């Protein structure tokens, strides 16, 4: 009879679909007027010697029912929570709340990239004024007034003695005046020339570099710049140095890399030569050392300079320099 | 400089083809920018650097190739065989400082006609237009030997006399001269410019351009050819002052070959006789200042020290041999006298470059320097660079895109902002030779550029813009005040009187502009644009560990008076922010409904001393906090900062933090009043607080505030 009870309970448990059903079932069996409670009460009506055995049977089944009810309850609760969470669900295909990071200007991006490479090689970063004395921009760099070399750079004048710096090279002089060798630094910044067309803007950016110590050679100049160019444009990029002229370096060199657009085959950008002029460099002219009070017999050094716009134009295949300063967001967001 | 290959080959035997020669020229410093094929010939476009006027001609380039190929150079025919007649003609150099040598020849009975084809063709390959046989020959010799020559119609020269002098010398101190030049322009030439005169008047501007009245014309029969050496600086000054640049001035100002000029004169006469007939008469050659080269030593050891090579004495002298130097060897050095056409060779370093050039830059190995490890500790800009970068990164992360504008502005930009006289932003730096009127001053504020950027982008249909720029502004300094930059300068080698010249103060500024059209969006964001930008400013300052800042109503005329603030760190104004004044915003033609444009400008340099202070750790609290919220109704004139100040002035050690979390005006609040709700967090450092203790304290705080603000509790 008790076995039948267990079977009946399990059948009924099977049909329970909700916590309310379960609660009813619990009352039916374990409530004050429940089946099991009734069974326990009826113990007193059976012979005393059979009571322990019968009592145990009832208690076993009571425990069985309690366990089944508990497990069913936790199962039902879990199902209910699941249903509830499902009704709280979002349309995860809607786009997120609009947040976009800003973009660094492509010129400054290239500038940081170059700066970073030289900083890793132990160069520090210096700055100088953009409105500069003629002395620092020209004379101290061995470009006297009335020298044809001044034609290389169309100058904006503020007064006879003050110009907008035409290159970052005056920073060389300013730093050397303040410090004793060894010096090793780069100087990024804005420079100005009165010129405007598809490849020239009246303002653009340069990075200057200078390394002065005992025993610095032209061979070192080649080593450092080659390392830089390989890092910047790839380890396989061909690099060539050819003689050139800057009044503040002697010997002077123009540095070319194999055209990154046609791989040296010759194209419109490299004017068919297979080479791209990328920077100017040279051994510091002893005259410049004399102007800053360094002894050219004791120290030697190299200097270099490069235009950032040109590098950015090559790297990103931009054909009009003016785009950099129009600040069209459709342009700026591409970088 | 255009160089026809066939012409080059007249002076030097070359086995290499044109492309190879172009490459070789480039690698010795004569960069071939283009190789052009013309009529079966090849023309090189050679970029000649300003230090090498000797290569502005065919023979000069041939000479370089001869030195590199180690092969002899042939010189063109110039001997005058039949020289007849006495010269009834005088040359007088009055300013020997400016004209070191003057030579001339008379050719009689010439016949002016078009040039023969060979002559025309060569000139045309070099982009020079053929005029007539006489002018063409002078141009031909200019291209061939690099020496400018000038032909006068002899019959127009008065008094059988050529004088070389400045108006100062010829006419007396302070006089100028008037002359109509070949191009038909009447020019006034300054007192210090060198001219060529006949007995009566100026007939040419020395080294720049001849006069119209003495020009060789179709009717010319007798000519006078001039071949002279004019001092480069003088020619350059004259050419610049007149704004007149010619093939001739270009070469004279870079320096011509004083020794070559006689050969050039003879070569000209030789060719003229050939193409125009005539009788070549004797020559005049007045050579007052002889070329005296200084001896320069180049030490073998120094060559290797600078180049990083181990060249032997022989290798070094072999490099220099062929460049036309007079050389004398000694045990440790070479003693060298450069020829007259190499006035760029002045000292040892110039000769080291010559060695490197001829040896070949590509043969010098690339080797990284052995340098001492060092880290920069002296750089005063280090902190500035760090802070600048912090600010930039913060803006980028906040969705602001970086722009770069020209450092220029126009006067109207400042006027449009209504910036008044006496304001520092009117201490302008003016450019003497700007490209455009609107680019004739250096910026003293970045705001006009930001507004232009906004307008440009709005016109392309952008509905939201967040832009920023970090750049310098330039504030002119009063002459008696020495600028920051000029103070840094040491006295070494500075020839000018430093206090007489004052550079502007260059200050690093941050500017930003924020504009958002009120369009329907998926998610709501109700904060006023002003608070969005203000929040950004606060976040940036906090990130720099700056907490002692405040926002005070701004008097800036171009900002909305009710929606703008000056930003202070302690007592220092570092910038301002706010909505553009409606007057300006309306003039900008922004189509959107209720345009609200927020701008921000901060002087980064004035933040530097406050930023990035050493962080000191504060222990974390051990005991829990208790919070109380209260809303009060006060006069609507009372602003948040005032209430905060009052709350903070209440004397209690237990107040840890106070914040305002709601401000409300409208329904249920009387007219002219507003409700402000604030939260106070209490905590003790040594015990757990009890509720009833805080009830008492908070009550007393609220009463204190109500008393001070004449407010009442909001129920």
PDB file of C-alpha atoms in Angstrom, chain B residues 301-413:
ATOM      1  CA  UNK B 301      94.280  61.826 -40.796  1.00  0.00           C
ATOM      2  CA  UNK B 302      91.455  64.340 -40.598  1.00  0.00           C
ATOM      3  CA  UNK B 303      89.965  63.046 -43.850  1.00  0.00           C
ATOM      4  CA  UNK B 304      89.753  59.555 -42.388  1.00  0.00           C
ATOM      5  CA  UNK B 305      88.609  60.846 -39.012  1.00  0.00           C
ATOM      6  CA  UNK B 306      85.626  62.674 -40.515  1.00  0.00           C
ATOM      7  CA  UNK B 307      84.670  60.138 -43.147  1.00  0.00           C
ATOM      8  CA  UNK B 308      85.278  57.016 -41.075  1.00  0.00           C
ATOM      9  CA  UNK B 309      87.616  55.560 -43.709  1.00  0.00           C
ATOM     10  CA  UNK B 310      91.220  54.373 -43.893  1.00  0.00           C
ATOM     11  CA  UNK B 311      92.375  55.962 -47.125  1.00  0.00           C
ATOM     12  CA  UNK B 312      96.054  56.125 -47.994  1.00  0.00           C
ATOM     13  CA  UNK B 313      97.795  59.337 -49.036  1.00  0.00           C
ATOM     14  CA  UNK B 314      97.743  58.185 -52.622  1.00  0.00           C
ATOM     15  CA  UNK B 315      94.046  57.457 -52.595  1.00  0.00           C
ATOM     16  CA  UNK B 316      93.315  60.895 -51.170  1.00  0.00           C
ATOM     17  CA  UNK B 317      95.429  62.780 -53.675  1.00  0.00           C
ATOM     18  CA  UNK B 318      94.039  60.679 -56.510  1.00  0.00           C
ATOM     19  CA  UNK B 319      90.525  61.858 -55.545  1.00  0.00           C
ATOM     20  CA  UNK B 320      91.531  65.515 -55.635  1.00  0.00           C
ATOM     21  CA  UNK B 321      93.664  65.225 -58.721  1.00  0.00           C
ATOM     22  CA  UNK B 322      91.679  66.199 -61.802  1.00  0.00           C
ATOM     23  CA  UNK B 323      89.593  68.823 -60.038  1.00  0.00           C
ATOM     24  CA  UNK B 324      92.054  71.497 -61.104  1.00  0.00           C
ATOM     25  CA  UNK B 325      93.682  72.056 -57.706  1.00  0.00           C
ATOM     26  CA  UNK B 326      97.310  73.046 -57.372  1.00  0.00           C
ATOM     27  CA  UNK B 327      98.630  70.403 -54.989  1.00  0.00           C
ATOM     28  CA  UNK B 328     101.726  69.956 -52.908  1.00  0.00           C
ATOM     29  CA  UNK B 329     102.234  66.847 -50.820  1.00  0.00           C
ATOM     30  CA  UNK B 330     103.780  66.761 -47.376  1.00  0.00           C
ATOM     31  CA  UNK B 331     104.198  64.034 -44.781  1.00  0.00           C
ATOM     32  CA  UNK B 332     100.876  64.526 -43.037  1.00  0.00           C
ATOM     33  CA  UNK B 333      98.864  66.719 -45.386  1.00  0.00           C
ATOM     34  CA  UNK B 334      98.218  68.068 -48.839  1.00  0.00           C
ATOM     35  CA  UNK B 335      98.646  71.778 -49.461  1.00  0.00           C
ATOM     36  CA  UNK B 336      96.098  72.941 -51.963  1.00  0.00           C
ATOM     37  CA  UNK B 337      95.368  76.068 -53.959  1.00  0.00           C
ATOM     38  CA  UNK B 338      91.906  76.013 -55.526  1.00  0.00           C
ATOM     39  CA  UNK B 339      91.427  77.398 -59.046  1.00  0.00           C
ATOM     40  CA  UNK B 340      89.490  80.624 -59.632  1.00  0.00           C
ATOM     41  CA  UNK B 341      86.342  78.730 -60.522  1.00  0.00           C
ATOM     42  CA  UNK B 342      86.256  76.931 -57.179  1.00  0.00           C
ATOM     43  CA  UNK B 343      85.768  79.795 -54.737  1.00  0.00           C
ATOM     44  CA  UNK B 344      83.554  77.471 -52.672  1.00  0.00           C
ATOM     45  CA  UNK B 345      86.707  75.688 -51.506  1.00  0.00           C
ATOM     46  CA  UNK B 346      87.704  77.680 -48.448  1.00  0.00           C
ATOM     47  CA  UNK B 347      88.863  75.275 -45.795  1.00  0.00           C
ATOM     48  CA  UNK B 348      89.790  71.739 -44.949  1.00  0.00           C
ATOM     49  CA  UNK B 349      86.230  70.507 -44.572  1.00  0.00           C
ATOM     50  CA  UNK B 350      85.462  71.573 -48.140  1.00  0.00           C
ATOM     51  CA  UNK B 351      88.314  69.436 -49.374  1.00  0.00           C
ATOM     52  CA  UNK B 352      87.194  66.500 -47.263  1.00  0.00           C
ATOM     53  CA  UNK B 353      83.871  66.720 -49.057  1.00  0.00           C
ATOM     54  CA  UNK B 354      85.686  66.710 -52.412  1.00  0.00           C
ATOM     55  CA  UNK B 355      87.507  63.523 -51.411  1.00  0.00           C
ATOM     56  CA  UNK B 356      84.236  61.897 -50.313  1.00  0.00           C
ATOM     57  CA  UNK B 357      82.450  63.027 -53.452  1.00  0.00           C
ATOM     58  CA  UNK B 358      84.993  61.627 -55.861  1.00  0.00           C
ATOM     59  CA  UNK B 359      85.666  58.510 -53.774  1.00  0.00           C
ATOM     60  CA  UNK B 360      81.908  57.909 -53.765  1.00  0.00           C
ATOM     61  CA  UNK B 361      79.466  58.264 -50.860  1.00  0.00           C
ATOM     62  CA  UNK B 362      78.175  54.795 -51.637  1.00  0.00           C
ATOM     63  CA  UNK B 363      81.595  53.291 -50.904  1.00  0.00           C
ATOM     64  CA  UNK B 364      81.683  54.690 -47.377  1.00  0.00           C
ATOM     65  CA  UNK B 365      80.407  51.961 -45.029  1.00  0.00           C
ATOM     66  CA  UNK B 366      77.361  52.571 -42.823  1.00  0.00           C
ATOM     67  CA  UNK B 367      78.305  52.016 -39.217  1.00  0.00           C
ATOM     68  CA  UNK B 368      76.332  52.804 -36.076  1.00  0.00           C
ATOM     69  CA  UNK B 369      78.216  55.104 -33.702  1.00  0.00           C
ATOM     70  CA  UNK B 370      79.736  53.833 -30.496  1.00  0.00           C
ATOM     71  CA  UNK B 371      78.206  56.330 -28.129  1.00  0.00           C
ATOM     72  CA  UNK B 372      77.936  56.611 -24.385  1.00  0.00           C
ATOM     73  CA  UNK B 373      74.538  55.762 -23.014  1.00  0.00           C
ATOM     74  CA  UNK B 374      72.889  58.865 -21.702  1.00  0.00           C
ATOM     75  CA  UNK B 375      69.478  60.056 -20.763  1.00  0.00           C
ATOM     76  CA  UNK B 376      68.272  63.542 -21.052  1.00  0.00           C
ATOM     77  CA  UNK B 377      68.006  65.209 -17.653  1.00  0.00           C
ATOM     78  CA  UNK B 378      68.562  68.827 -18.620  1.00  0.00           C
ATOM     79  CA  UNK B 379      65.649  69.257 -20.994  1.00  0.00           C
ATOM     80  CA  UNK B 380      63.285  71.810 -19.499  1.00  0.00           C
ATOM     81  CA  UNK B 381      60.636  70.998 -22.083  1.00  0.00           C
ATOM     82  CA  UNK B 382      60.298  67.418 -20.906  1.00  0.00           C
ATOM     83  CA  UNK B 383      57.436  68.168 -18.523  1.00  0.00           C
ATOM     84  CA  UNK B 384      55.696  70.348 -21.105  1.00  0.00           C
ATOM     85  CA  UNK B 385      55.969  67.625 -23.705  1.00  0.00           C
ATOM     86  CA  UNK B 386      54.530  65.114 -21.250  1.00  0.00           C
ATOM     87  CA  UNK B 387      51.598  67.285 -20.272  1.00  0.00           C
ATOM     88  CA  UNK B 388      50.908  68.230 -23.861  1.00  0.00           C
ATOM     89  CA  UNK B 389      50.793  64.594 -24.786  1.00  0.00           C
ATOM     90  CA  UNK B 390      48.462  63.790 -21.878  1.00  0.00           C
ATOM     91  CA  UNK B 391      46.044  66.467 -22.970  1.00  0.00           C
ATOM     92  CA  UNK B 392      46.186  65.324 -26.556  1.00  0.00           C
ATOM     93  CA  UNK B 393      45.508  61.702 -25.693  1.00  0.00           C
ATOM     94  CA  UNK B 394      42.599  62.715 -23.450  1.00  0.00           C
ATOM     95  CA  UNK B 395      41.014  64.690 -26.287  1.00  0.00           C
ATOM     96  CA  UNK B 396      41.519  61.923 -28.809  1.00  0.00           C
ATOM     97  CA  UNK B 397      39.899  59.435 -26.450  1.00  0.00           C
ATOM     98  CA  UNK B 398      37.019  61.824 -25.932  1.00  0.00           C
ATOM     99  CA  UNK B 399      36.253  61.774 -29.612  1.00  0.00           C
ATOM    100  CA  UNK B 400      37.976  64.984 -30.650  1.00  0.00           C
ATOM    101  CA  UNK B 401      39.864  64.889 -33.933  1.00  0.00           C
ATOM    102  CA  UNK B 402      43.095  66.791 -34.291  1.00  0.00           C
ATOM    103  CA  UNK B 403      43.496  69.558 -36.862  1.00  0.00           C
ATOM    104  CA  UNK B 404      46.539  71.561 -37.933  1.00  0.00           C
ATOM    105  CA  UNK B 405      46.013  75.077 -39.246  1.00  0.00           C
ATOM    106  CA  UNK B 406      48.453  77.621 -40.587  1.00  0.00           C
ATOM    107  CA  UNK B 407      49.882  79.831 -37.847  1.00  0.00           C
ATOM    108  CA  UNK B 408      48.555  82.863 -39.699  1.00  0.00           C
ATOM    109  CA  UNK B 409      45.478  85.009 -39.399  1.00  0.00           C
ATOM    110  CA  UNK B 410      44.120  88.280 -40.763  1.00  0.00           C
ATOM    111  CA  UNK B 411      43.265  91.413 -38.882  1.00  0.00           C
ATOM    112  CA  UNK B 412      39.569  90.847 -39.563  1.00  0.00           C
ATOM    113  CA  UNK B 413      39.742  87.577 -37.621  1.00  0.00           C
TER     114      UNK B 413
END
